[in-house]
Coordinates of C-alpha atoms in Angstrom, one line a residue:
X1 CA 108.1 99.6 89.2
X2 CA 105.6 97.0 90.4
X3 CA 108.2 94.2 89.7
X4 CA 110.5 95.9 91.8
X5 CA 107.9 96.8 94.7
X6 CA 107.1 93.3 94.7
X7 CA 110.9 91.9 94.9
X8 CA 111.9 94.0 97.7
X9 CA 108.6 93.2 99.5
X10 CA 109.2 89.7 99.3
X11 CA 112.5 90.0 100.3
X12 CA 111.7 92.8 103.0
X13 CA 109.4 90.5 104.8
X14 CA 111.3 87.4 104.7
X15 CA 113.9 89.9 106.3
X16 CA 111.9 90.9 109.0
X17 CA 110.5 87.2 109.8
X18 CA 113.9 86.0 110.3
X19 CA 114.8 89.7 112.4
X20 CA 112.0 89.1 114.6
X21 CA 112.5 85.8 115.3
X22 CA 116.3 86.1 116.3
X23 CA 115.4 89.5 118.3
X24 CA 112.8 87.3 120.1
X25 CA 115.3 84.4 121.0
X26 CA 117.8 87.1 121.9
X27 CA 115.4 89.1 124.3
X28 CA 114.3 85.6 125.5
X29 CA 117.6 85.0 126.5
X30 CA 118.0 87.9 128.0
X31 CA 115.4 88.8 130.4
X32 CA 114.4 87.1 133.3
X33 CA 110.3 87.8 134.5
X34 CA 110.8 85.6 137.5
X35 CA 114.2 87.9 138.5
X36 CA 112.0 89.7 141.4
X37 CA 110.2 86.1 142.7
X38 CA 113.1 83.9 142.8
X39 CA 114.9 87.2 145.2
X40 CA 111.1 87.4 147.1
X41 CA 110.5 86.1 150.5
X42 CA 107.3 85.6 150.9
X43 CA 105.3 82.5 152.1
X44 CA 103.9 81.6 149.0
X45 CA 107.2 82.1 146.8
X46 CA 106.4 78.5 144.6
X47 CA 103.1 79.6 144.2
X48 CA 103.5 83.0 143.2
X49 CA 106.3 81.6 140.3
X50 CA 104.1 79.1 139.4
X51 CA 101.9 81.1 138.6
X52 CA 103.3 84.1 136.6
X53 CA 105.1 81.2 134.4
X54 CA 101.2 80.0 133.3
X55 CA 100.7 83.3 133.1
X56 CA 104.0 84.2 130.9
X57 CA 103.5 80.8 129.2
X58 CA 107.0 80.0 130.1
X59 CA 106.9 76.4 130.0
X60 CA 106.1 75.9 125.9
X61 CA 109.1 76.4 123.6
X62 CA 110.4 79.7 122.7
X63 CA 109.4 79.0 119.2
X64 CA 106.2 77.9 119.3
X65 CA 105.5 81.1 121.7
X66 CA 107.1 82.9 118.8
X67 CA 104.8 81.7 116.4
X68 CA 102.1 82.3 119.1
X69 CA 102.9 85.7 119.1
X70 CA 103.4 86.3 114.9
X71 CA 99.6 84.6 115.2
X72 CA 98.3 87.4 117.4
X73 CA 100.1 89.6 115.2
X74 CA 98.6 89.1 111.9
X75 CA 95.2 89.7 114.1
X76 CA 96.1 93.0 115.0
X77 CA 97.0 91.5 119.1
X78 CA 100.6 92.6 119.8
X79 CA 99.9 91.4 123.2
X80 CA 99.7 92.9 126.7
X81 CA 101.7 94.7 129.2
X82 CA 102.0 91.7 132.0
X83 CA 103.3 94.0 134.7
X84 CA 100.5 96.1 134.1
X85 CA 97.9 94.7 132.4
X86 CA 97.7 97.4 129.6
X87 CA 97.2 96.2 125.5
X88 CA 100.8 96.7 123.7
X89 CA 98.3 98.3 121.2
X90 CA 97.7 101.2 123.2
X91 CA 101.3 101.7 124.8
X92 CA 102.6 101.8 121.4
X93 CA 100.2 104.2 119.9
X94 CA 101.0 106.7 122.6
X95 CA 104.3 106.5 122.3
X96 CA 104.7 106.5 118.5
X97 CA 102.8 109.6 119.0
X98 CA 105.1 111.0 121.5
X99 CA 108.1 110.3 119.0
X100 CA 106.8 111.0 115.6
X101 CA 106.0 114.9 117.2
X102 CA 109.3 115.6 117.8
X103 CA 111.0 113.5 114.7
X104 CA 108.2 115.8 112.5
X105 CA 109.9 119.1 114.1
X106 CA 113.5 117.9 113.9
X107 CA 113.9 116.3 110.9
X108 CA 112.2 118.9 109.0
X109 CA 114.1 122.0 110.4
X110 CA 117.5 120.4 110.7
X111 CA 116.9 118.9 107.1
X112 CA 116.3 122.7 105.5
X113 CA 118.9 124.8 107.8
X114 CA 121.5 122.1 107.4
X115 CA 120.9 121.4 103.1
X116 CA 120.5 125.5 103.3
X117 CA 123.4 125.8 104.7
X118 CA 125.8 123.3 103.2
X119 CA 124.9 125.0 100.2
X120 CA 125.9 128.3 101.0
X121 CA 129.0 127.0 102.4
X122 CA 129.9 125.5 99.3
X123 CA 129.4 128.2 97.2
X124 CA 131.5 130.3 99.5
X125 CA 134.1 127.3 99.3
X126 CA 137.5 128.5 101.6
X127 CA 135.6 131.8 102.4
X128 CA 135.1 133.0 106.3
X129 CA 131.5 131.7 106.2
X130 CA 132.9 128.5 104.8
X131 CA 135.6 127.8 107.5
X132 CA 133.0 129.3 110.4
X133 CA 130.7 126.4 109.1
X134 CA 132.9 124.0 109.1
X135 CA 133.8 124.7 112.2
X136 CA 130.9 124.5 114.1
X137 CA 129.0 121.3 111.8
X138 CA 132.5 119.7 113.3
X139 CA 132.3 120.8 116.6
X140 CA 128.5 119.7 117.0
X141 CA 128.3 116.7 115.4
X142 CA 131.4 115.7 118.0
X143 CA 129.3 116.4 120.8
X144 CA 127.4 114.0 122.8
X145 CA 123.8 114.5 122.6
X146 CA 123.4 113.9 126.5
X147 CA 125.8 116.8 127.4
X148 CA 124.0 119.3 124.8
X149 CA 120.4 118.3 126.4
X150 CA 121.7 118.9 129.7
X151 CA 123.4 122.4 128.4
X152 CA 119.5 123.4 126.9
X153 CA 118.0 122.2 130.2
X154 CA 120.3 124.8 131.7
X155 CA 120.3 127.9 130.1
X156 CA 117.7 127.8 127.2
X157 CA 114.8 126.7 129.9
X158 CA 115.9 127.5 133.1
X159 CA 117.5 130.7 131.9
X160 CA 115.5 131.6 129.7
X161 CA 112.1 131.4 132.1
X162 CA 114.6 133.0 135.0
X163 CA 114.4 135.9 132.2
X164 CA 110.9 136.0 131.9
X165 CA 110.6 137.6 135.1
X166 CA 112.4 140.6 134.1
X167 CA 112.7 140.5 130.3
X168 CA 114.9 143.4 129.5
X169 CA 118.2 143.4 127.3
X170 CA 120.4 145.7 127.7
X171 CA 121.0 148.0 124.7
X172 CA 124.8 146.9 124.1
X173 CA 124.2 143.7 124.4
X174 CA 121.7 144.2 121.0
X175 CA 124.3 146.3 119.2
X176 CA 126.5 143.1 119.3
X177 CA 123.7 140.9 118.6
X178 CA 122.9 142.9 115.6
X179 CA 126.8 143.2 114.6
X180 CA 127.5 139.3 114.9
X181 CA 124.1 139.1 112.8
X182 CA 125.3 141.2 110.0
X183 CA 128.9 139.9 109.9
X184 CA 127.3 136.7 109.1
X185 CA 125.3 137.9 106.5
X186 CA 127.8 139.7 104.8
X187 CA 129.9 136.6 104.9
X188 CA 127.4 134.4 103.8
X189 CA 126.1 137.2 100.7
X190 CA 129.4 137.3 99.6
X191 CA 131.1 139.4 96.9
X192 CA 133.2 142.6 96.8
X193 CA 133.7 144.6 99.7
X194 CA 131.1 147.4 99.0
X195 CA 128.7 144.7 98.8
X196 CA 129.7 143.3 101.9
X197 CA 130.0 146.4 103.8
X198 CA 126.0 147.2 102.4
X199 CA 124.9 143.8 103.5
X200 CA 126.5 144.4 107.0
X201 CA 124.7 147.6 107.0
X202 CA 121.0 146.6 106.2
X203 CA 121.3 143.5 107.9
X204 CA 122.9 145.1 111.1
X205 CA 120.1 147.5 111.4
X206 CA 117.4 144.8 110.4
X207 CA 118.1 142.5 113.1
X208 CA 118.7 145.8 115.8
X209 CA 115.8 146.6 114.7
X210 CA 113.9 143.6 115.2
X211 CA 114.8 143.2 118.5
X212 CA 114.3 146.8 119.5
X213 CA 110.9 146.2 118.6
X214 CA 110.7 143.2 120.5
X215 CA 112.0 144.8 123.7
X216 CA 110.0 148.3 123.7
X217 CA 106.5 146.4 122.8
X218 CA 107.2 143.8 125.7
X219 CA 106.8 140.9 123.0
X220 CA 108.1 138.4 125.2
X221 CA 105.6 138.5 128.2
X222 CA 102.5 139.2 125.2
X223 CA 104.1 137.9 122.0
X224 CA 102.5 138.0 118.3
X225 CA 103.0 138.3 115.2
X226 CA 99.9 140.3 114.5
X227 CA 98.5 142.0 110.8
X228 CA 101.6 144.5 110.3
X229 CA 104.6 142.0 110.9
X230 CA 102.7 139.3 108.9
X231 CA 102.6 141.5 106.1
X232 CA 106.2 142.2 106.8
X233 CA 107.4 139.1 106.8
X234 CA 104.6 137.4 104.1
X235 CA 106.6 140.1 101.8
X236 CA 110.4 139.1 102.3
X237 CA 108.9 135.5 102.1
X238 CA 107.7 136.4 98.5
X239 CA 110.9 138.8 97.7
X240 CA 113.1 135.7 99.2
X241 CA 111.3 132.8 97.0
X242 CA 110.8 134.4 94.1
X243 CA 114.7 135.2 93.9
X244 CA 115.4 131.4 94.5
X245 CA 112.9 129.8 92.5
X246 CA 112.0 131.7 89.8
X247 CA 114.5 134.7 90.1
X248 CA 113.7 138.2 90.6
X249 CA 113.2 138.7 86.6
X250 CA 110.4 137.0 86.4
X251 CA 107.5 139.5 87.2
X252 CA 105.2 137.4 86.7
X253 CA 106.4 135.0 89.7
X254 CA 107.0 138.0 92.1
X255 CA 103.3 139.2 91.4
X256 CA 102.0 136.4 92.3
X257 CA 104.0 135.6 95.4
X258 CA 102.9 139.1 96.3
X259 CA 99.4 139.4 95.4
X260 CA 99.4 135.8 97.3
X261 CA 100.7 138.0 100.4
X262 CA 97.8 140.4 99.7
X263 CA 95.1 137.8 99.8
X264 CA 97.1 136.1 103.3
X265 CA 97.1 139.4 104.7
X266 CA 93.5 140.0 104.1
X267 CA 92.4 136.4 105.0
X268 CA 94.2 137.3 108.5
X269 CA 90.8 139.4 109.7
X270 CA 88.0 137.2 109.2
X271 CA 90.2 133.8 110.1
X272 CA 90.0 135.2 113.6
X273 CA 86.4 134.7 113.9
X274 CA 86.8 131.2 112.1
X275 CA 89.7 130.2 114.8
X276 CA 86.8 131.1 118.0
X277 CA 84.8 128.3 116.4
X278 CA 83.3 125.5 118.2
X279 CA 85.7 123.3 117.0
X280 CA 88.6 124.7 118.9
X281 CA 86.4 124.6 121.9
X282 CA 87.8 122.2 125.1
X283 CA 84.8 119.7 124.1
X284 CA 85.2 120.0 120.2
X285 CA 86.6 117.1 117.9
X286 CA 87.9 117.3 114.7
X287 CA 90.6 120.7 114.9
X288 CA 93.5 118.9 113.8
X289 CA 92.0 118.1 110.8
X290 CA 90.5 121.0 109.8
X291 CA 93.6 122.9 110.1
X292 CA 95.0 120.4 108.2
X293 CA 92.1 121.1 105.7
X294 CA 92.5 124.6 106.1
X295 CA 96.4 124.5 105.2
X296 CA 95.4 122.8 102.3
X297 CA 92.8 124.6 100.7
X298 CA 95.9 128.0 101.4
X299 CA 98.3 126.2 99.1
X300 CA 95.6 125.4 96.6
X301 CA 94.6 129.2 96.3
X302 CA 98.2 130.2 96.1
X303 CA 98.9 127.7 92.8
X304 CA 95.8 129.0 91.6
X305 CA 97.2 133.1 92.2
X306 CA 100.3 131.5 90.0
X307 CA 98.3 129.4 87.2
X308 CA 95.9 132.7 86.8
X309 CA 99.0 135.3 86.4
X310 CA 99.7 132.9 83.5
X311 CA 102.5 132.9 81.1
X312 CA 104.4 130.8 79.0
X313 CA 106.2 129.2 82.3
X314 CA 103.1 129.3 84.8
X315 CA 104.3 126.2 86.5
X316 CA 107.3 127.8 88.4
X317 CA 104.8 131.1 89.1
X318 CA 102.3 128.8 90.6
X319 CA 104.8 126.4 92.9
X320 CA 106.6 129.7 93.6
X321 CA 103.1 131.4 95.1
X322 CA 101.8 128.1 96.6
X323 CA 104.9 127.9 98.9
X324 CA 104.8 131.5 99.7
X325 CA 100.9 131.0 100.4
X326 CA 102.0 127.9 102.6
X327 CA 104.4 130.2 104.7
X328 CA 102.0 132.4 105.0
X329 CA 99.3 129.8 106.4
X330 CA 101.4 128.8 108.8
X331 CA 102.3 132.5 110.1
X332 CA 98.6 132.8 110.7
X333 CA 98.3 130.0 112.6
X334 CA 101.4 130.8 114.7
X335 CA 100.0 134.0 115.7
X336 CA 96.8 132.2 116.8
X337 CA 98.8 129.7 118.8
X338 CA 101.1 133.2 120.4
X339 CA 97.4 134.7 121.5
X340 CA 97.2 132.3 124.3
X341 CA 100.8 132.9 125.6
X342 CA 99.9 135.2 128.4
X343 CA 97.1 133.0 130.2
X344 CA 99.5 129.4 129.2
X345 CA 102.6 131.2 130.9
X346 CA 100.5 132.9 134.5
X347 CA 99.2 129.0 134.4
X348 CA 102.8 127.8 134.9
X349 CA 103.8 130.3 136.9
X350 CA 105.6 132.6 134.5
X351 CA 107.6 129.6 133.8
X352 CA 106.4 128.4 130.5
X353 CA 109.4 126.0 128.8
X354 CA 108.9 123.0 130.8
X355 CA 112.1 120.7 131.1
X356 CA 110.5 117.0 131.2
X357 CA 107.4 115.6 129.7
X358 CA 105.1 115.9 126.7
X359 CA 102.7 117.4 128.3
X360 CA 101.5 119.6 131.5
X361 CA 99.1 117.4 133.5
X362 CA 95.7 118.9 134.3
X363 CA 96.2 121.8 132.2
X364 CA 93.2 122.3 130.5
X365 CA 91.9 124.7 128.0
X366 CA 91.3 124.6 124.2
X367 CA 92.9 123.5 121.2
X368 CA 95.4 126.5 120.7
X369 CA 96.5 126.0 124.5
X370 CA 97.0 122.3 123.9
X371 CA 99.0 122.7 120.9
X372 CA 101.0 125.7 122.7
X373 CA 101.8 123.3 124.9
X374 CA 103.0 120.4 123.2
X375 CA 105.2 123.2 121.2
X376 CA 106.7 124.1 124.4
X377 CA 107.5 120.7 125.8
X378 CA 109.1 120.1 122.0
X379 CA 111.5 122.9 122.3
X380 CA 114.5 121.2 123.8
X381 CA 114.1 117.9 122.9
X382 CA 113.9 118.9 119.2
X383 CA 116.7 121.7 119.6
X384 CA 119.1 119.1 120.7
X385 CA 118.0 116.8 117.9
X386 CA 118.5 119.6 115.4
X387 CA 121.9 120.6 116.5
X388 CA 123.5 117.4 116.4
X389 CA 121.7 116.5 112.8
X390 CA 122.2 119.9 111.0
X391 CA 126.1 119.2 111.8
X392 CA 125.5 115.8 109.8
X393 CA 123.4 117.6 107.1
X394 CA 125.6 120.2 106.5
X395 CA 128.4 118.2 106.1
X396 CA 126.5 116.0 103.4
X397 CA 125.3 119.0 101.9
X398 CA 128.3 120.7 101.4
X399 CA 130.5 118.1 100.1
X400 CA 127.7 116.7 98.2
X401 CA 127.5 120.3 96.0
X402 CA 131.3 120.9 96.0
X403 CA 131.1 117.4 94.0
X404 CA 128.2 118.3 91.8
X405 CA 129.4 122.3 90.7
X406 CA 132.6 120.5 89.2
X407 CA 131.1 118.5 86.8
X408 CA 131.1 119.2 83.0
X409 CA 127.5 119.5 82.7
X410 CA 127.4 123.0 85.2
X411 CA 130.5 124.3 83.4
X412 CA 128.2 123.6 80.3
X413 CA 125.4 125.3 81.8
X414 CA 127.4 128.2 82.5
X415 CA 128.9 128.2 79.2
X416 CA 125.3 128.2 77.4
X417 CA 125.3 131.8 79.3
X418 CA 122.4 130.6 81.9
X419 CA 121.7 132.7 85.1
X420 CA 123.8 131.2 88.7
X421 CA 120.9 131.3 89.8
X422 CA 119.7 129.1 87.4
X423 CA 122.8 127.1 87.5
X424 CA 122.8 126.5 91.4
X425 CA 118.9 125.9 91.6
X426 CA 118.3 124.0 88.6
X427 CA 121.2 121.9 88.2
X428 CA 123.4 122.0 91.0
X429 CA 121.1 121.7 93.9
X430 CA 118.6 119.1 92.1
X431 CA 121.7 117.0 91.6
X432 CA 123.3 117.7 95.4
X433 CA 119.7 115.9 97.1
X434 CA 120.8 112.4 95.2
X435 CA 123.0 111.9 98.1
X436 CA 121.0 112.9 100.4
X437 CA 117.6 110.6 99.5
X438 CA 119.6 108.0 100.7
X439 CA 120.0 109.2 104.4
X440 CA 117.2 111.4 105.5
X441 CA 114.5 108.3 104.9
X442 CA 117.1 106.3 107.0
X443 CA 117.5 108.9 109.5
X444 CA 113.8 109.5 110.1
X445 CA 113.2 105.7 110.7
X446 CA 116.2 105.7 113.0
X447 CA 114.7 108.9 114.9
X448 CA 111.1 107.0 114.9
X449 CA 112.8 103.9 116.6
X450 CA 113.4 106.6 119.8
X451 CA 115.5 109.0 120.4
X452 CA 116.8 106.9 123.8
X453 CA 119.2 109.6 125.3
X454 CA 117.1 112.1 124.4
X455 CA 114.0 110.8 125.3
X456 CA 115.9 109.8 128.8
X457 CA 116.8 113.7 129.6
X458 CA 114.3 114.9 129.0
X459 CA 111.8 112.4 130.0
X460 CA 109.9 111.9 127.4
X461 CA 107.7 108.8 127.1
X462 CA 108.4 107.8 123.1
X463 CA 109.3 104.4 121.3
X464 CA 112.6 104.7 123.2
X465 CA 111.7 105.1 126.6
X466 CA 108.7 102.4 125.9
X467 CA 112.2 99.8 124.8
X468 CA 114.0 100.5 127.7
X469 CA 111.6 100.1 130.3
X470 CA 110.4 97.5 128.7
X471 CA 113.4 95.6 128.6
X472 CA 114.2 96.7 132.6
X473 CA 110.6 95.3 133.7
X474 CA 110.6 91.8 131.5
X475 CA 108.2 92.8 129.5
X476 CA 108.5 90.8 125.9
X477 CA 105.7 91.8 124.4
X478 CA 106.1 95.3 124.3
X479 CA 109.8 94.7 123.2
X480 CA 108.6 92.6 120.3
X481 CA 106.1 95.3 119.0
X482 CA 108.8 97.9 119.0
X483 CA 111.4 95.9 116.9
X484 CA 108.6 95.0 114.8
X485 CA 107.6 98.6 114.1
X486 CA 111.4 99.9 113.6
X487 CA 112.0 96.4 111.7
X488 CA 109.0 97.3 109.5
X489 CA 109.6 100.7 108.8
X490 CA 113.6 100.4 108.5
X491 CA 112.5 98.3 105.0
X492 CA 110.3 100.4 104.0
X493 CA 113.0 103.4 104.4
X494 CA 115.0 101.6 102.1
X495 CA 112.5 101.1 99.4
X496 CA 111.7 104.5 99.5
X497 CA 114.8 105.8 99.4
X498 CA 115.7 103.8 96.3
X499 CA 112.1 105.4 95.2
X500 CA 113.3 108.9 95.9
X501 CA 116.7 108.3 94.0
X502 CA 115.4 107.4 90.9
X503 CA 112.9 110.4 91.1
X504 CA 115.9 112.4 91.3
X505 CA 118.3 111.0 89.5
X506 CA 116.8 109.8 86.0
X507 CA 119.9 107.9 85.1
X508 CA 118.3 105.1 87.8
X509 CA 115.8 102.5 86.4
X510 CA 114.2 100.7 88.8
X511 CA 113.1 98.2 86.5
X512 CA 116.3 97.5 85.3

């Protein structure tokens, strides 16, 4: 392992040297800083020029101001913002943060839905579900990203906040809602028709009854999730990963997913009184973190729910219970960020899903309306990203475990009279990611580098608005620090996706 860390280093950075310098030639080449003097009129016209090339250093060689520049760099100076006056340091820092919100949100719910989903397709290979899916990954990963931004602008913002002033479905419109809903379940369930038809059923009247709920306890002007539909949903959370992980035959898993409900459920009460700390206060530091710490010490007490029901296969009990305690976490914290809906939404006018930004200027308030509102500036940038990658994921996905469930050793597995369940999990969908560590580590690093048209439309000031108007202002410095961090971290995609792949696939030796 450490020979091979230290050979793709090496090679990495010799990589990126000769990258950066090429890009810096390039970008040289292409700009022009004196494009708005040499057009001016004024007076002083050789003056001002004269100056801003002592200022620019235009006059020395492109590569000894390239070396200049790696010099600063390897001091932690990546320069300054000539136009207006501001350290590179801080432009990037503000912008990386900008970016790596919305890659965190995107990549990690269009990586699940779309692996989730390519996997039910394939199983349901040439079913309804199957051709419905295929349909529609086709259909969205054809469509420009710019024309389904615009489309989310339209009608999941502006319609849906023009809906917030009279939020009222009408009841047919739910019954087809709820239809749909369980047609696709059925579908995606499977098996013979009286299955089917009792799948359409529950799920029909689940998701009509969700809704009804919703409407009747005017949930979207005041919404929560509150003690009963935590313990609601904290349950089909358990009932759901004990069936995929462990399967519903172990008892000893689906106890401790559900006693690890029980303790969320309780923990609810008294981490109201912990979330009106000081902390969370407009003047307190630190909030981030100690959710963060909080989160944490939740999937530590869920492992240890698992490890103490015991048995002689404690491991899956306790990985089963500490994602379901995880889940649960994050419900709680949901609902604390929901509490603060009323008073974020009267701020904005009853329009609460902003269309531009990352942020409402001036808004004030405390930690849960901050992070309520960089959730609701996320919204549409990250549901465009999602759409267009969960097509690509899906499509991976699917072929991916179409390839793996034909090989001899599942028809092995099968034969040896193991569970599906078992069979799918445990050696189908293990074997399906191999594929997949390749492109996700690739696809986050190509996210990080800015989601440009994205970032444009919605106006969003990330790593690839910071490139662009860079490049449109003459600004090199800036320029160079953002090659240099999607340079950087490109590489280090690579050796961790070669990482990844031999964690997954054994047959890979990286010291080979």
């Amino acid at each position: 392992m450490l020979n091979f860390l230290t050979r793709r280093l090496v090679a990495g950075l010799l990589t990126l040297f000769v990258s950066l310098f090429l890009m810096y030639v390039l970008v040289d080449i292409a700009i022009d800083p004196l494009a708005d003097l040499r057009e001016s009129t004024a007076p002083n016209k050789q003056q001002l020029i004269a100056a801003r090339i002592e200022l620019l250093d235009l006059n020395t060689n492109v590569v000894v101001r390239f070396l200049q520049w790696c010099g600063g760099v390897l001091h932690g100076d990546f320069g300054i913002a000539w136009k207006t006056g501001e350290s590179v340091s801080d432009l990037v820092a503000h912008a990386i943060g900008s970016t790596l919100q919305l890659v965190t949100a995107a990549t990690f719910l269009s990586l699940i839905v779309g692996v989730v989903v390519g996997i039910v397709s394939a199983l349901r290979q040439y079913s309804a579900f199957d051709y419905v899916i295929i349909f529609l990954s086709f259909l969205l990963y054809s469509l420009p990203s710019f024309w389904v931004a615009v489309l989310l602008k339209q009608w999941a913002a502006i319609g849906f906040n023009n809906f917030l002033r009279d939020p009222w479905i009408a009841w047919p419109t739910l019954i087809a809602v709820a239809l749909i809903a369980g047609l696709l379940w059925s579908l995606a369930i499977g098996g013979r028709a009286a299955r089917r038809w009792q799948v359409f059923g529950i799920a029909s009247a689940a998701t009509f009854g969700m809704f009804a709920y919703l409407q009747l306890t005017d949930w979207w002007l005041e919404p929560k999730i509150g003690p009963i539909l935590l313990l609601v949903m904290g349950a089909g959370t358990a009932f759901a990963f004990a069936a995929v992980f462990a399967g519903l035959h172990n008892r000893r898993a689906l106890w401790a997913s559900l006693t690890t409900v029980a303790v969320g459920f309780i923990a609810y009460f008294p981490m109201q009184t912990v979330f009106a700390m000081d902390i969370f206060s407009p003047d307190g530091n630190g909030a981030s973190w100690f959710v963060l710490l909080l989160a944490i010490v939740a999937v530590a007490v869920g492992f240890l729910i698992g490890r103490l029901y015991g048995g002689p296969d404690w491991g899956v009990s306790a990985r089963t219970s500490a994602a379901v305690a995880f889940v649960m976490a994050a419900l709680i914290f949901v609902d604390q960020v929901m509490q603060v809906w009323g008073p974020y939404s009267r701020a904005l006018g009853g329009r609460p899903i902003p269309t531009f930004g990352d942020r409402t200027p001036g808004l004030g308030g405390n930690y849960w309306v901050t992070v309520l509102d960089s959730f609701t500036h996320l919204v549409l940038p990250t549901a465009t990203l999602v759409l267009i990658a969960f097509a690509a994921y899906t499509r991976y996905s699917r072929s991916s475990m179409l390839e793996v469930m034909s090989q001899d050793y599942i028809r092995t597995a099968r034969a040896k009279g193991l569970p599906e369940r078992e069979v799918v999990v445990r050696h189908g969908f293990r074997n399906t990611l191999i594929p997949l560590a390749t492109i996700v580590p690739i696809d986050v690093i190509t996210l990080i580098g800015g989601a440009v048209i994205t970032e444009a439309v919605f106006s969003r000031p990330g790593m690839g608005q910071l490139f662009v108007k860079s490049l449109e202002e003459a600004q090199v410095d800036p320029v160079m620090a953002y090659l240099l961090i999607t340079a950087g971290l490109a590489i280090i995609a690579n050796i961790v996706a070669d990482i990844i792949y031999a964690v997954i696939d054994p047959r890979i030796r990286l010291d080979a």
